[in-house]
PDB file of C-alpha atoms in Angstrom:
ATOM      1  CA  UNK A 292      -2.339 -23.674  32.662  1.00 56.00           C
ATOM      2  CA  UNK A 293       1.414 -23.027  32.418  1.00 78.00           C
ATOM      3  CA  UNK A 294       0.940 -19.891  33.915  1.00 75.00           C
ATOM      4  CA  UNK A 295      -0.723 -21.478  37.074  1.00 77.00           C
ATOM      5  CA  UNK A 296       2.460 -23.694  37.653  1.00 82.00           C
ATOM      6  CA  UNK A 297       4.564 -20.993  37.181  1.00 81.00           C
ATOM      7  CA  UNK A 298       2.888 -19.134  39.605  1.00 80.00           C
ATOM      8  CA  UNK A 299       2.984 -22.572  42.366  1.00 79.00           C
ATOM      9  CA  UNK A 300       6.616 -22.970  41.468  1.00 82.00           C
ATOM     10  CA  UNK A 301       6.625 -20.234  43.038  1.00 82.00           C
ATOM     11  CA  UNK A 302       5.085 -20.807  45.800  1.00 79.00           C
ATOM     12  CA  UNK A 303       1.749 -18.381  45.063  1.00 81.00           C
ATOM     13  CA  UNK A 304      -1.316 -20.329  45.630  1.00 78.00           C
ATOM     14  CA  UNK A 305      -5.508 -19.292  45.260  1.00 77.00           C
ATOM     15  CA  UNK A 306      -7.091 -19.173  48.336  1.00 75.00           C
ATOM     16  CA  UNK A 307      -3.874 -17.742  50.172  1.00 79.00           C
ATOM     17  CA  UNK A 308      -3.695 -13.864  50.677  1.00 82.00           C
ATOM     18  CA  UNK A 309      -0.869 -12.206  49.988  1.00 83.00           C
ATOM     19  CA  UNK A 310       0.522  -9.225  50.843  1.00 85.00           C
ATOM     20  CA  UNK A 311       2.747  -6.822  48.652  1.00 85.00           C
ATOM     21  CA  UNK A 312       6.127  -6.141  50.493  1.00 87.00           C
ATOM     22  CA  UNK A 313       7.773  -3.881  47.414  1.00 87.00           C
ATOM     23  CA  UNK A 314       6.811  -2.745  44.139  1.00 89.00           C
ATOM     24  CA  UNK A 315       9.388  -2.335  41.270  1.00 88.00           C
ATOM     25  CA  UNK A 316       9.097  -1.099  37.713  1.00 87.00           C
ATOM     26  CA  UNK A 317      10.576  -3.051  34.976  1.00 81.00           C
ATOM     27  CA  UNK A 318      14.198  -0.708  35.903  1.00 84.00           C
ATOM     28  CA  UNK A 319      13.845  -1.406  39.225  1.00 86.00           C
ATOM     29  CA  UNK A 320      12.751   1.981  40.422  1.00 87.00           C
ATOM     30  CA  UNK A 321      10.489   1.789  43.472  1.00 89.00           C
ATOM     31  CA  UNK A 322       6.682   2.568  42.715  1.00 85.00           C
ATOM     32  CA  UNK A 323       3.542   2.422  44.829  1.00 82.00           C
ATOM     33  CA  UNK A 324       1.131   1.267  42.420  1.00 79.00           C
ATOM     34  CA  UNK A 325       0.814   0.120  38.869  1.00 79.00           C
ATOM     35  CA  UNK A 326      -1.598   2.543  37.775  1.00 79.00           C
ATOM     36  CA  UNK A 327       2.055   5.377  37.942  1.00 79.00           C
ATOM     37  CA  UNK A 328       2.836   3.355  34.990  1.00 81.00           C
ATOM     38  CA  UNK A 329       1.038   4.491  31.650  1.00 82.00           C
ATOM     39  CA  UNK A 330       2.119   1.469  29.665  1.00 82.00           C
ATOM     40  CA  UNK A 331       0.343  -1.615  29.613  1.00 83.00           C
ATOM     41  CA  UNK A 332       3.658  -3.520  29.068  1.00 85.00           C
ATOM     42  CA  UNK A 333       5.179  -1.752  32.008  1.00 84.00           C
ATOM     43  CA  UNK A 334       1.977  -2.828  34.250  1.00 83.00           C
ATOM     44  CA  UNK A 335       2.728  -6.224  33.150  1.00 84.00           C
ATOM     45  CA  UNK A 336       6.610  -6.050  34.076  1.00 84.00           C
ATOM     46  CA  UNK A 337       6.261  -4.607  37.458  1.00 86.00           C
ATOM     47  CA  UNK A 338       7.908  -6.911  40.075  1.00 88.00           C
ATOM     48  CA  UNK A 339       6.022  -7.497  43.051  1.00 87.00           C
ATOM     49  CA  UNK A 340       7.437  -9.036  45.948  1.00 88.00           C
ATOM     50  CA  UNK A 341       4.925 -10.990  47.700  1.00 88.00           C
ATOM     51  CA  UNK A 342       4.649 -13.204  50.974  1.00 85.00           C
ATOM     52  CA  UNK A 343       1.424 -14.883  52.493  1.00 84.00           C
ATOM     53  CA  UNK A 344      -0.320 -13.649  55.353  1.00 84.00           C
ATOM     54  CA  UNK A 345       0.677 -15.032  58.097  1.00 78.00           C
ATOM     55  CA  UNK A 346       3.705 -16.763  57.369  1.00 73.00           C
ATOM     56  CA  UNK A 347       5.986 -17.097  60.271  1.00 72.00           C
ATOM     57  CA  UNK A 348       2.998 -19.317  61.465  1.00 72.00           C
ATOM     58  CA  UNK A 349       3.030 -21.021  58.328  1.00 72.00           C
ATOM     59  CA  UNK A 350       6.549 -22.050  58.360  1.00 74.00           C
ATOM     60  CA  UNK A 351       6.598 -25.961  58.078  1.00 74.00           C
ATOM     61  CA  UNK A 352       3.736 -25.899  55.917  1.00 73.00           C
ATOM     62  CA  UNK A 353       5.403 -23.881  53.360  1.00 72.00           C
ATOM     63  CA  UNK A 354       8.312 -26.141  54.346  1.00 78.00           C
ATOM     64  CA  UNK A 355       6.262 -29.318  53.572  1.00 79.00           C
ATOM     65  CA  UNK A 356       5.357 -27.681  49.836  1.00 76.00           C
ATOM     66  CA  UNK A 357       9.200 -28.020  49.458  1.00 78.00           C
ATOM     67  CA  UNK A 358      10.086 -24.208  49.684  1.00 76.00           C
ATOM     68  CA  UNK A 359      13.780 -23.953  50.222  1.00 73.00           C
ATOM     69  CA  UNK A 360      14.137 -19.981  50.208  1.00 70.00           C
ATOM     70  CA  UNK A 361      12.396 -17.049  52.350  1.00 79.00           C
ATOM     71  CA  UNK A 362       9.899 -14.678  51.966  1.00 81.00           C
ATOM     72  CA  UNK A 363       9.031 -12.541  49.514  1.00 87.00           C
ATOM     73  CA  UNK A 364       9.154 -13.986  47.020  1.00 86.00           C
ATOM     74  CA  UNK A 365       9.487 -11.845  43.338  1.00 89.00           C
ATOM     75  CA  UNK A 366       6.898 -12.203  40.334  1.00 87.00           C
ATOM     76  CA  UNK A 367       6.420 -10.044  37.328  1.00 86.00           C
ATOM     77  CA  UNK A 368       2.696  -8.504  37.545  1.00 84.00           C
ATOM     78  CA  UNK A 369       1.750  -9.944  34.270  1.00 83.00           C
ATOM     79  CA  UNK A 370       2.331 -13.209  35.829  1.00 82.00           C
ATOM     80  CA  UNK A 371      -0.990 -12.848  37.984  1.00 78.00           C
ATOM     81  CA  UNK A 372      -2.687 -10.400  36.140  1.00 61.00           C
ATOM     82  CA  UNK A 373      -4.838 -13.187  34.404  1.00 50.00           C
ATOM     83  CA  UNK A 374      -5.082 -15.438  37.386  1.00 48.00           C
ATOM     84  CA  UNK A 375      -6.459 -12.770  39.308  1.00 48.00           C
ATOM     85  CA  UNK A 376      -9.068 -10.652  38.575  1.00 38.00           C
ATOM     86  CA  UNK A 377     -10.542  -9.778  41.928  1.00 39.00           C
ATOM     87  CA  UNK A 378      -9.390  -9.769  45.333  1.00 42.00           C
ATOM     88  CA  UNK A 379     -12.161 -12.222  45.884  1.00 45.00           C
ATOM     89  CA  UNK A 380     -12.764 -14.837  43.502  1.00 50.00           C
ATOM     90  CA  UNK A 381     -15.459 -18.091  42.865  1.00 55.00           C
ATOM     91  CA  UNK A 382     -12.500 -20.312  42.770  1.00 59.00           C
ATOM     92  CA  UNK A 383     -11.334 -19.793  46.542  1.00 55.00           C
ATOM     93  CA  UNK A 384     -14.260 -18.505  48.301  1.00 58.00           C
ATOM     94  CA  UNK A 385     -16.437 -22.009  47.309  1.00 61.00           C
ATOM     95  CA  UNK A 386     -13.728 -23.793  49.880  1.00 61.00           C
ATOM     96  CA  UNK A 387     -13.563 -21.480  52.414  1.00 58.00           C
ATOM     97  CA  UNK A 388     -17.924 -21.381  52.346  1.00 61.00           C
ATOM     98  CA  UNK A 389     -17.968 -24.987  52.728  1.00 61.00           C
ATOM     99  CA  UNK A 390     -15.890 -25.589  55.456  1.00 60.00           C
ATOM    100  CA  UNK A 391     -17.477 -22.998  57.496  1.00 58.00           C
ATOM    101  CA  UNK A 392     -20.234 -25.076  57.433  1.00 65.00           C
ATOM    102  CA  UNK A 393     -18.573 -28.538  58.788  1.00 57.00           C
TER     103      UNK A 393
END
């Protein structure tokens, strides 16, 4: 639970896509994927840099949520790596099914 309003503190939601804009290891050298790292610890300090999909669209919404700063934002992997498991999960796909049926 803590780790899921960490994660909206910052702005990262379920049931918004994301993409990755840069990938750090934990010494801030550029990578293109976690799986260059052998550690599991390493995985999980990995900064990622995200923004949503669509967000110069999305401006006054994210505005609305009280967001203050730009895009990307920057989150340690191990911060999601719990939350999520698949690109597409139960949790945000149920919404999105149900409203395509309205």
């Amino acid at each position: 639970e803590t780790q899921i309003n960490y994660l909206e503190q910052q702005f990262i939601y379920p049931g918004i896509d994301y993409r990755i804009m840069t990938m750090t290891d934990g010494e801030g050298n550029e990578i293109f994927s976690t799986e260059s790292l052998s550690d599991p610890r390493q995985k999980k300090q990995a900064l990622l840099a995200l923004r949503p999909c669509g967000w110069k669209l999305q401006t006054q919404l994210w505005k609305n949520y009280g967001m203050n700063t730009d895009w990307p934002v920057q989150i340690s992997a191990g911060a999601i790596s719990d939350v999520v498991t698949t690109r597409f999960n139960t949790d945000s796909a149920i919404p999105r099914i149900v409203s395509a049926f309205r």
